[in-house]
Short mmCIF file of C-alpha atoms in Angstrom, two decimals:
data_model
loop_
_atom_site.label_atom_id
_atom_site.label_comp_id
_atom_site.label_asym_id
_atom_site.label_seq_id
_atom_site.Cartn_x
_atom_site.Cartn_y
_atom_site.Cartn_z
CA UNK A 295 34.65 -26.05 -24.76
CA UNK A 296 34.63 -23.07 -22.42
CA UNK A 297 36.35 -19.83 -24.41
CA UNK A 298 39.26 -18.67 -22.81
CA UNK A 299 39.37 -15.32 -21.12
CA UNK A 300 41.56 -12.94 -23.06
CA UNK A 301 43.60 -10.58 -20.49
CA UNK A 302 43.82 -6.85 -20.78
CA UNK A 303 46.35 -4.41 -19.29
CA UNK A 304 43.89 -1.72 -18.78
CA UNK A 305 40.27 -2.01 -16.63
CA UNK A 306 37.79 -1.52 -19.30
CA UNK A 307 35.39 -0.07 -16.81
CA UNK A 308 37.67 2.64 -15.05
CA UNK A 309 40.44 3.05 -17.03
CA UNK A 310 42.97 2.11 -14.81
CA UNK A 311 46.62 -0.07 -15.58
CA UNK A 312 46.53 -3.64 -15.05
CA UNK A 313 48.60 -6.65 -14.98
CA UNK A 314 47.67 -9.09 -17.43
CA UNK A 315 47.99 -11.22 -14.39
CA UNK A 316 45.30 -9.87 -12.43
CA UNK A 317 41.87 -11.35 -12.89
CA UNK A 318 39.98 -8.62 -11.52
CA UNK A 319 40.59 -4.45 -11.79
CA UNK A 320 41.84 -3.52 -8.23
CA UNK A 321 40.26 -0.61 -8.11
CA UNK A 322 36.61 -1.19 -9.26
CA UNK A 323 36.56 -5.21 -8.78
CA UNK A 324 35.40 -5.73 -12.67
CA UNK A 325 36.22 -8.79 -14.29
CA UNK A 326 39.74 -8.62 -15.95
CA UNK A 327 38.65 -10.21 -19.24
CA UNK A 328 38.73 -8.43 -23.24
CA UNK A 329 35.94 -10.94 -24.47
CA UNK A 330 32.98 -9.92 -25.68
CA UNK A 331 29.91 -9.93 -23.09
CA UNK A 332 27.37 -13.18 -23.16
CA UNK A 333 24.01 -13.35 -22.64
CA UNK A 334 24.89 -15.28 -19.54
CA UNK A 335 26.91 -12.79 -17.66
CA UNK A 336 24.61 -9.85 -18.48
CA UNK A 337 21.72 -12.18 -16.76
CA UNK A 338 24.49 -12.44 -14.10
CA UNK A 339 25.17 -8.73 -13.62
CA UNK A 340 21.31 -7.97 -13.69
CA UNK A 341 20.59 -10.43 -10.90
CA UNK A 342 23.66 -9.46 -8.47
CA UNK A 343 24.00 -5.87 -9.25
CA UNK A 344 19.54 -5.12 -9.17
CA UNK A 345 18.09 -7.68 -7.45
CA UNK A 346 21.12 -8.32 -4.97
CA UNK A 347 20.48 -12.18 -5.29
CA UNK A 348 24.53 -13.20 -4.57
CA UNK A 349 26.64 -14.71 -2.15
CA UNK A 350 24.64 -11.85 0.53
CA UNK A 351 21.75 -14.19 0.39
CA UNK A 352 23.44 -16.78 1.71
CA UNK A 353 25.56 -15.31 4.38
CA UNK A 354 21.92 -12.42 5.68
CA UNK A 355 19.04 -14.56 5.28
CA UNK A 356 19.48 -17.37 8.41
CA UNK A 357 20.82 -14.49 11.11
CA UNK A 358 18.11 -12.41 9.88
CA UNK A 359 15.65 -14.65 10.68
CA UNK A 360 16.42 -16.88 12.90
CA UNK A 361 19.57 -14.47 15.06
CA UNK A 362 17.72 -11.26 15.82
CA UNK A 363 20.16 -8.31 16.18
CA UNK A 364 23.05 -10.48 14.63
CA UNK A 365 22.81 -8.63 11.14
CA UNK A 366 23.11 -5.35 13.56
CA UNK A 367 26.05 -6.46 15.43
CA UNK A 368 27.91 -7.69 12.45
CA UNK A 369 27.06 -4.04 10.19
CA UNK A 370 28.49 -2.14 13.18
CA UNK A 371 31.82 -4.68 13.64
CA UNK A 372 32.21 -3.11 9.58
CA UNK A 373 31.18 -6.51 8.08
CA UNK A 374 29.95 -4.06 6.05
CA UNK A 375 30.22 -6.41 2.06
CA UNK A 376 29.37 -9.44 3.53
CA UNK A 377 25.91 -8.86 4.21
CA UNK A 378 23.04 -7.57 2.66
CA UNK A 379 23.00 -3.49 3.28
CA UNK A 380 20.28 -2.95 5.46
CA UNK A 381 18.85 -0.07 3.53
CA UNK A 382 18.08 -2.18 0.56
CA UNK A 383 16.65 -5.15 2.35
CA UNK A 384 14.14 -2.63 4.26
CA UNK A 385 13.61 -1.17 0.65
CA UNK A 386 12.58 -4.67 -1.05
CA UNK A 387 10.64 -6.09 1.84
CA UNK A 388 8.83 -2.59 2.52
CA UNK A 389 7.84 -3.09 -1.70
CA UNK A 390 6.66 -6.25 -0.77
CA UNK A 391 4.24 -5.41 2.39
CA UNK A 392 2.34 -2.53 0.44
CA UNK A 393 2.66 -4.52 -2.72
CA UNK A 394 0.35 -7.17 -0.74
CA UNK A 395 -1.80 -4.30 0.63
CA UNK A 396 -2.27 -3.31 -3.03
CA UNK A 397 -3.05 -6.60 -4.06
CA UNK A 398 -5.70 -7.68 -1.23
CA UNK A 399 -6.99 -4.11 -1.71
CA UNK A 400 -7.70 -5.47 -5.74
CA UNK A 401 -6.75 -2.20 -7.20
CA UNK A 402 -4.01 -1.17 -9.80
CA UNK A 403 -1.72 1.08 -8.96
CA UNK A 404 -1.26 2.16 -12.54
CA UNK A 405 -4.94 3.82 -12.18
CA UNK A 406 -3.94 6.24 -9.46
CA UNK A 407 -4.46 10.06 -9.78
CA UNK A 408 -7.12 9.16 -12.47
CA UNK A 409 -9.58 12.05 -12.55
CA UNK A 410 -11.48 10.72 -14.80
CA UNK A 411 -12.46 7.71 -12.63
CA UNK A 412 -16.21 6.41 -13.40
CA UNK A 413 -18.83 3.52 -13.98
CA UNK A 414 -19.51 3.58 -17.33
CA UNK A 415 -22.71 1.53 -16.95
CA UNK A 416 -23.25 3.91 -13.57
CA UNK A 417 -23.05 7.06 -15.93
CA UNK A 418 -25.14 6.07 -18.79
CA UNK A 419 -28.04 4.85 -15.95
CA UNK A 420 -27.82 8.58 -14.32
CA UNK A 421 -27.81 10.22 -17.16
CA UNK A 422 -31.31 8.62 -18.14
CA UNK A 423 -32.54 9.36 -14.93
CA UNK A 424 -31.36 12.86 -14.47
CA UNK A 425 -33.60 13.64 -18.76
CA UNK A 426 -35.87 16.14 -17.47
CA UNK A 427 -38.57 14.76 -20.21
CA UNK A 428 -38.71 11.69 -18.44
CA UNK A 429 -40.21 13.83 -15.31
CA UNK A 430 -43.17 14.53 -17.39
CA UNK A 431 -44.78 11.12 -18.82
CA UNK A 432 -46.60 8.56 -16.51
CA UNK A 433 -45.46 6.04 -14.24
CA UNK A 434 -46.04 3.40 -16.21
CA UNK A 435 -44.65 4.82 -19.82
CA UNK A 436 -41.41 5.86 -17.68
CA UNK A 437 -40.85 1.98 -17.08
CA UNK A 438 -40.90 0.72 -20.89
CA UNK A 439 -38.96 4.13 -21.77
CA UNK A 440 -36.32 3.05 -18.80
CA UNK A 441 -36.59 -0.58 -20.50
CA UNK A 442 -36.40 0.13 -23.89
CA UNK A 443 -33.54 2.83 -23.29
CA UNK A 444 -31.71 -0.05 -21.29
CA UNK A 445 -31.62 -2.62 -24.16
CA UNK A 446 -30.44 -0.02 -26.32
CA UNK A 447 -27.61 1.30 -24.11
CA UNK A 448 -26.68 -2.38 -22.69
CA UNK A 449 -26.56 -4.83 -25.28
CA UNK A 450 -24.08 -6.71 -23.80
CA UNK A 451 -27.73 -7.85 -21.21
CA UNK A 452 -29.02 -10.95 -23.59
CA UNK A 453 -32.20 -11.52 -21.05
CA UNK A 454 -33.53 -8.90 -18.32
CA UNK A 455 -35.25 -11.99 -16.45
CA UNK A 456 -31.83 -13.06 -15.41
CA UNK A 457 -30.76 -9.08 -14.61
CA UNK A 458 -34.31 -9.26 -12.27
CA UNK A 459 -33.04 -12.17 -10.88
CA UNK A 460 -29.78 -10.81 -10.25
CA UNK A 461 -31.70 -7.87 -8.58
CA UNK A 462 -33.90 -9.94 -5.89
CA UNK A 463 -30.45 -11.82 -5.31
CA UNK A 464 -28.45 -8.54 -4.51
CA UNK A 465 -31.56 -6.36 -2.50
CA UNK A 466 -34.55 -9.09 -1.62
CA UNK A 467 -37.63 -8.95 -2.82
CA UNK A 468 -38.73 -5.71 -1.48
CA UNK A 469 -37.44 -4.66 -4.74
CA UNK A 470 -40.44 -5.46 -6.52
CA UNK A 471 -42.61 -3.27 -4.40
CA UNK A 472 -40.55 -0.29 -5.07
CA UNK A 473 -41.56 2.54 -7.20
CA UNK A 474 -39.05 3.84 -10.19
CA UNK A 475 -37.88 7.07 -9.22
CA UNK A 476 -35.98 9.23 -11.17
CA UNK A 477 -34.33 11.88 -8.66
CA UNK A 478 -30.56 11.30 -9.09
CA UNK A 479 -29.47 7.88 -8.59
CA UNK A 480 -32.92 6.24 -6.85
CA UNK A 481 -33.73 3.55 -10.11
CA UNK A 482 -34.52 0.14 -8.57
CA UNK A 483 -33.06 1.15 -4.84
CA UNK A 484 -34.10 -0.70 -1.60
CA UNK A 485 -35.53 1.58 1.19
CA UNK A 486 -32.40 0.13 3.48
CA UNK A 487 -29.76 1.96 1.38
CA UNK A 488 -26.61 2.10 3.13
CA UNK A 489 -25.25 5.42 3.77
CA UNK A 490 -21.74 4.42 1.95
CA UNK A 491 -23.83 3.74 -1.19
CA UNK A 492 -25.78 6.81 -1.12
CA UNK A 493 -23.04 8.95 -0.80
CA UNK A 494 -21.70 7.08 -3.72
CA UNK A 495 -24.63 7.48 -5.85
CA UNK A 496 -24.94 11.29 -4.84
CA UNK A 497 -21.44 12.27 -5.46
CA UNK A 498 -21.54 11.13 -8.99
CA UNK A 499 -25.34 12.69 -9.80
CA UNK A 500 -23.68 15.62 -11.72
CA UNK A 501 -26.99 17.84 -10.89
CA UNK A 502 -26.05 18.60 -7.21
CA UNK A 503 -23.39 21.21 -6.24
CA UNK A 504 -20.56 20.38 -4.08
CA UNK A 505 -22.78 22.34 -1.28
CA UNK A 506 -25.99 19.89 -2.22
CA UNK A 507 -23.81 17.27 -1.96
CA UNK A 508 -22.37 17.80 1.56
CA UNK A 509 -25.87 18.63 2.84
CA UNK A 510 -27.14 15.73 1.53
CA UNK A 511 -24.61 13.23 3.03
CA UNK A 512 -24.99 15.19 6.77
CA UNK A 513 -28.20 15.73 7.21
CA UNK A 514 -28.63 19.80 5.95
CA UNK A 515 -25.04 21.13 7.50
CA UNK A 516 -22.83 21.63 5.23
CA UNK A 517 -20.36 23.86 6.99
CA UNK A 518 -16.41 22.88 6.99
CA UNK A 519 -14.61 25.85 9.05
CA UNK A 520 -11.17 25.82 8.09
CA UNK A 521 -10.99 29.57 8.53
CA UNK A 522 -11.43 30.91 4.56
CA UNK A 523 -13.40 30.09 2.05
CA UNK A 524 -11.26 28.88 -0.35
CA UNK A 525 -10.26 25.91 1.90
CA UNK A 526 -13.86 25.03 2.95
CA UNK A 527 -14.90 24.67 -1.16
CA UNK A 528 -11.65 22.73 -1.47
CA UNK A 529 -12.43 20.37 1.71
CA UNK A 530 -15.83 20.15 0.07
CA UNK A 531 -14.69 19.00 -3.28
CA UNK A 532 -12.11 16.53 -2.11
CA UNK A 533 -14.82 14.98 0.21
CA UNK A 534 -16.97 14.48 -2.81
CA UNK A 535 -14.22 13.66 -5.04
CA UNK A 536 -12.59 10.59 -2.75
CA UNK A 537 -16.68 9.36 -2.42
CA UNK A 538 -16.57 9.81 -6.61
CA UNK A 539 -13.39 7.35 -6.81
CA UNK A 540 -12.83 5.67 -3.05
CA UNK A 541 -10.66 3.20 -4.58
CA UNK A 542 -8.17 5.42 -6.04
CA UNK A 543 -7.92 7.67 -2.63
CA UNK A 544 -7.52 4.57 -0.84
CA UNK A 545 -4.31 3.79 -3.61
CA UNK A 546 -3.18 7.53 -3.34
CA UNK A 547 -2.85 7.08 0.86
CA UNK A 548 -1.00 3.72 0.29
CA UNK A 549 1.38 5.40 -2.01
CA UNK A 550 2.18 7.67 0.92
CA UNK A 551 2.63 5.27 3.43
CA UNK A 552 6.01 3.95 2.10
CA UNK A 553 7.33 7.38 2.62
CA UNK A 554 5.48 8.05 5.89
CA UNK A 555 7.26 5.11 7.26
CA UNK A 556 10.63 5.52 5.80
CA UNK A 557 10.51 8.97 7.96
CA UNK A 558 9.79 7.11 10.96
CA UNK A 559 12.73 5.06 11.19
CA UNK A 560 14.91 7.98 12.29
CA UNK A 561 12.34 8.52 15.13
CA UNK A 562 12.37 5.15 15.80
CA UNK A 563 16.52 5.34 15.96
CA UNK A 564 16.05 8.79 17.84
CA UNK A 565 14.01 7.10 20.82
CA UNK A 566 16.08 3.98 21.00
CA UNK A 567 19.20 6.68 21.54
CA UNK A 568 17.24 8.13 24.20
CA UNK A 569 16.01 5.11 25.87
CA UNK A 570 19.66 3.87 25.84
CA UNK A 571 21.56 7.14 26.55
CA UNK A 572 23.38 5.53 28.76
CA UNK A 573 25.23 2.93 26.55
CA UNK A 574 26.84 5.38 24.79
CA UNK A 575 25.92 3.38 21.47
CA UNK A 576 26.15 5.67 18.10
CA UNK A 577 23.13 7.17 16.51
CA UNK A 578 23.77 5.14 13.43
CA UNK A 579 23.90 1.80 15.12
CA UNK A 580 20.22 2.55 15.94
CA UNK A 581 19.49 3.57 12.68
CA UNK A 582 20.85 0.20 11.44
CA UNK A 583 18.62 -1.54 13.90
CA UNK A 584 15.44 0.10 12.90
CA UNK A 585 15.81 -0.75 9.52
CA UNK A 586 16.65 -4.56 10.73
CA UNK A 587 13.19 -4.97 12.85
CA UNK A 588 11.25 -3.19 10.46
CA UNK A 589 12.26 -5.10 7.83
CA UNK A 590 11.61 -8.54 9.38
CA UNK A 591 8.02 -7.07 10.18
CA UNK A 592 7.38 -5.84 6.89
CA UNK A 593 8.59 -9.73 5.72
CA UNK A 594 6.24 -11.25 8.56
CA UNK A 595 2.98 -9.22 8.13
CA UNK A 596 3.32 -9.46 4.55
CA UNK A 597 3.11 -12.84 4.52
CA UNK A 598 0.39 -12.59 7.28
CA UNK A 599 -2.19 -10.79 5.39
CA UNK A 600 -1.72 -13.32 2.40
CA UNK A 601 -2.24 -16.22 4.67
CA UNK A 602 -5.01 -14.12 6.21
CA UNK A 603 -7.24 -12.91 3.52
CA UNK A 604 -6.12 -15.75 0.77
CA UNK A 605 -6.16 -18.77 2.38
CA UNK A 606 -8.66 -18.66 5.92
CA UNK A 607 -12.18 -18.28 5.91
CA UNK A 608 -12.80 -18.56 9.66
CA UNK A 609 -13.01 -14.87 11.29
CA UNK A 610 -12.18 -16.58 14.38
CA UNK A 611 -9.11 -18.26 12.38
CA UNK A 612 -8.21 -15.46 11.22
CA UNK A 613 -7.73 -13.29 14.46
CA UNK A 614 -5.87 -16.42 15.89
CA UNK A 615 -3.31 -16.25 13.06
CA UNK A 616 -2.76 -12.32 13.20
CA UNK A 617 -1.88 -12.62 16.60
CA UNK A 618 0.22 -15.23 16.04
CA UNK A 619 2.46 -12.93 13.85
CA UNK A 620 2.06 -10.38 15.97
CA UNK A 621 3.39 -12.38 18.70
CA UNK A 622 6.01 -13.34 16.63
CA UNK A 623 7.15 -10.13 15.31
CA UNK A 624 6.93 -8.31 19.42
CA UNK A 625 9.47 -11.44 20.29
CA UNK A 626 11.70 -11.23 17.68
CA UNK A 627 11.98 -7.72 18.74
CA UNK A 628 12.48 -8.34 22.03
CA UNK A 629 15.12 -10.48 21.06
CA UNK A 630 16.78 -8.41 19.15
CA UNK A 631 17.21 -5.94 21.26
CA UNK A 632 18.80 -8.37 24.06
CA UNK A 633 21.90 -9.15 21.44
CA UNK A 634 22.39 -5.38 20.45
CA UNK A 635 22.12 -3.97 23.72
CA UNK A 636 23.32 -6.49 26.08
CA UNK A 637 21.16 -5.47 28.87
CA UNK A 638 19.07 -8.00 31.19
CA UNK A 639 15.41 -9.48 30.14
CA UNK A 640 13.87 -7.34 32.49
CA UNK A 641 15.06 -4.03 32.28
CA UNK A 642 15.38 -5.00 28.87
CA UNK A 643 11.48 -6.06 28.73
CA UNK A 644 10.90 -2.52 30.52
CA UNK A 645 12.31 -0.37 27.69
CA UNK A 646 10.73 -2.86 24.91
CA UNK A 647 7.48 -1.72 26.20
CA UNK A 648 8.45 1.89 26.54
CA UNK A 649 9.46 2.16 22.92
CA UNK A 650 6.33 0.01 21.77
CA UNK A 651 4.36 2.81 23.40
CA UNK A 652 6.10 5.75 21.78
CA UNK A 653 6.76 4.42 18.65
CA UNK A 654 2.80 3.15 18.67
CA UNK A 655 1.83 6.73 19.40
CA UNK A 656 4.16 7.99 16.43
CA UNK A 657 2.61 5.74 14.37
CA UNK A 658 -0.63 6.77 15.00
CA UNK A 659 0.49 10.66 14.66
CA UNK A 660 2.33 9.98 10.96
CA UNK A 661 -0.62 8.05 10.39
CA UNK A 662 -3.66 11.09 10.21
CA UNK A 663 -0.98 13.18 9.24
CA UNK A 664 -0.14 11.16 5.56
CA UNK A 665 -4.55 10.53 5.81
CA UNK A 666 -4.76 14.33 5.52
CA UNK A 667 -2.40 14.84 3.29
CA UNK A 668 -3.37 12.25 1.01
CA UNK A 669 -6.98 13.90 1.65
CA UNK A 670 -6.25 17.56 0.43
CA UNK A 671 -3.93 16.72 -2.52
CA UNK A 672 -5.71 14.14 -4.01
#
């Protein structure tokens, strides 16, 4: 039998004087109830209170995707309760996006920042190659010393036929006619080595200098003018550092790009204002709007690149279904803009494409600025 609720005259959350009559506090909306909390209604206040998953559901989630600019019209006629606040659903769905760009990216985000970033099978292979007594023996010695010294460092390697065979699988059988070299990182290397790879392999052979390095990756010039030399051994370092640990760099820019695109929904807001100066429509109501489309497109694209990179192996597949979203995401735009503007297609169409093209350019601007960023504080 369900326990019945014992009435208080005082809100046990704000302190203020109640009616035993009253089921809820009038002032702060809690429950009006002196029993003791279940496990059931603190899984209840978790789920509406965090993860927003109440009533707002219901009433947000068809206009938002199937009424463009309804969610808009309805925030600015003060609906303001009854839906989802457009902050947090731009907030959750812009988690999502980059969460899939993490994910498809296969890195952990928990790793990022990590200066101490290695291969530990990498390291233990350049530090044999980089033993100056090695230099001194013959060919043919250096091969059983590299052997030997690889059984003893990789146990975990039960047969070195299958490692061979692993070897002509990865690089071909040119392999086989290449000499072992012991400058830096050149141990069983094809003579096609990308450039990515040797700048990999050079900016973790701990004998070079961050000069070395930079001459080595562009062909003798190492010069970075960025007007003192404190900033061109910095530039230098970072350049050798992001080569060092790419992955991490690459999480380190993505962990910007939230931000960088939270900034850009004012600017967004601030050339819709402009575009429509004439409507007299209020700053915020553009704000509001921003945060709308964006949000869909974060939900859309998200969902895109899982489809994408998960599920199609076709290139040709692929590029069909990206611009299908993208199609998808430009109409519902368009659309959108029609309800909150109330202008015709046309003219309407018109000032679509004029904010595409300025927000596009933005985008592009925020974009090299949060790369360059990301670049020099890494």
């Amino acid at each position: 039998m369900k326990a019945k609720s014992r009435r208080s005259t005082h809100c046990s959350n704000c302190e203020s004087q109640l009616d035993e009559s009253f089921n809820f506090c009038p002032v702060c909306g809690q429950s009006n109830t002196t029993n003791n909390i279940t496990f059931g209604i603190l899984i209840s206040e978790f789920i509406d209170n965090y993860l927003g998953l109440d009533s707002k559901i219901a009433h947000s989630l068809g206009p938002f995707l199937f009424s463009p600019g309804k969610l808009t019209n309805r925030f600015q006629d003060g609906k303001i309760k009854h839906f989802i606040h457009p902050v947090r659903l731009y907030l959750v769905l812009s988690v999502f996006y980059f969460f899939v760009i993490s994910y498809l990216l296969s890195f952990d985000l928990r790793d990022l920042g990590n200066d101490d970033f290695d291969v530990p099978a990498t390291a233990k292979i350049e530090d044999l190659m980089n033993d100056s007594d090695i230099n001194s023996i013959p060919d043919s010695l250096k091969i059983s010393f590299v052997a030997d010294s690889l059984r003893e460092n990789f146990k975990e390697i039960k047969s070195f036929d299958i490692l061979y065979d692993s070897l002509i699988s990865a690089y071909g059988k040119e392999i086989t006619n290449q000499r072992v070299q012991f400058n830096a990182f050149d141990l069983l290397k094809s003579n096609d080595e990308p450039y990515i790879e040797k700048a990999h392999r050079l900016a973790r052979d701990r004998s070079l200098t961050n000069d070395a390095f930079i001459d080595s990756i562009s062909n003798g010039d190492s010069d970075i003018n960025l007007f003192s030399k404190s900033r061109n051994d910095h530039a230098k370092a970072q350049i050798r550092k992001i080569f060092v640990n790419d992955q991490g760099f690459k999480g380190f820019l993505l962990g910007n790009l939230p931000l960088m695109m939270f900034i850009l929904i004012p600017l967004f807001a601030g050339v819709l204002k402009l575009i429509y100066v004439r409507r007299k429509h209020l700053y915020i109501k553009h704000i509001v709007h921003a945060l709308h489309v964006h949000s869909f497109a974060y939900l859309m694209y998200g969902i895109s690149l899982l489809i994408i990179f998960k599920l199609m192996e076709d290139t040709a597949l692929r590029w069909i279904t990206a611009g299908f979203f993208f199609i998808l995401v430009s109409t519902y735009v368009y659309i959108s803009f029609l309800n909150v503007y109330k202008q015709g297609w046309f003219k309407t169409l018109i000032k679509f494409n004029i904010v595409g093209f300025i927000y596009s350019i933005f985008l592009q601007i925020f974009f090299y600025f949060a790369l360059f960023i990301s670049f020099w504080y890494y």
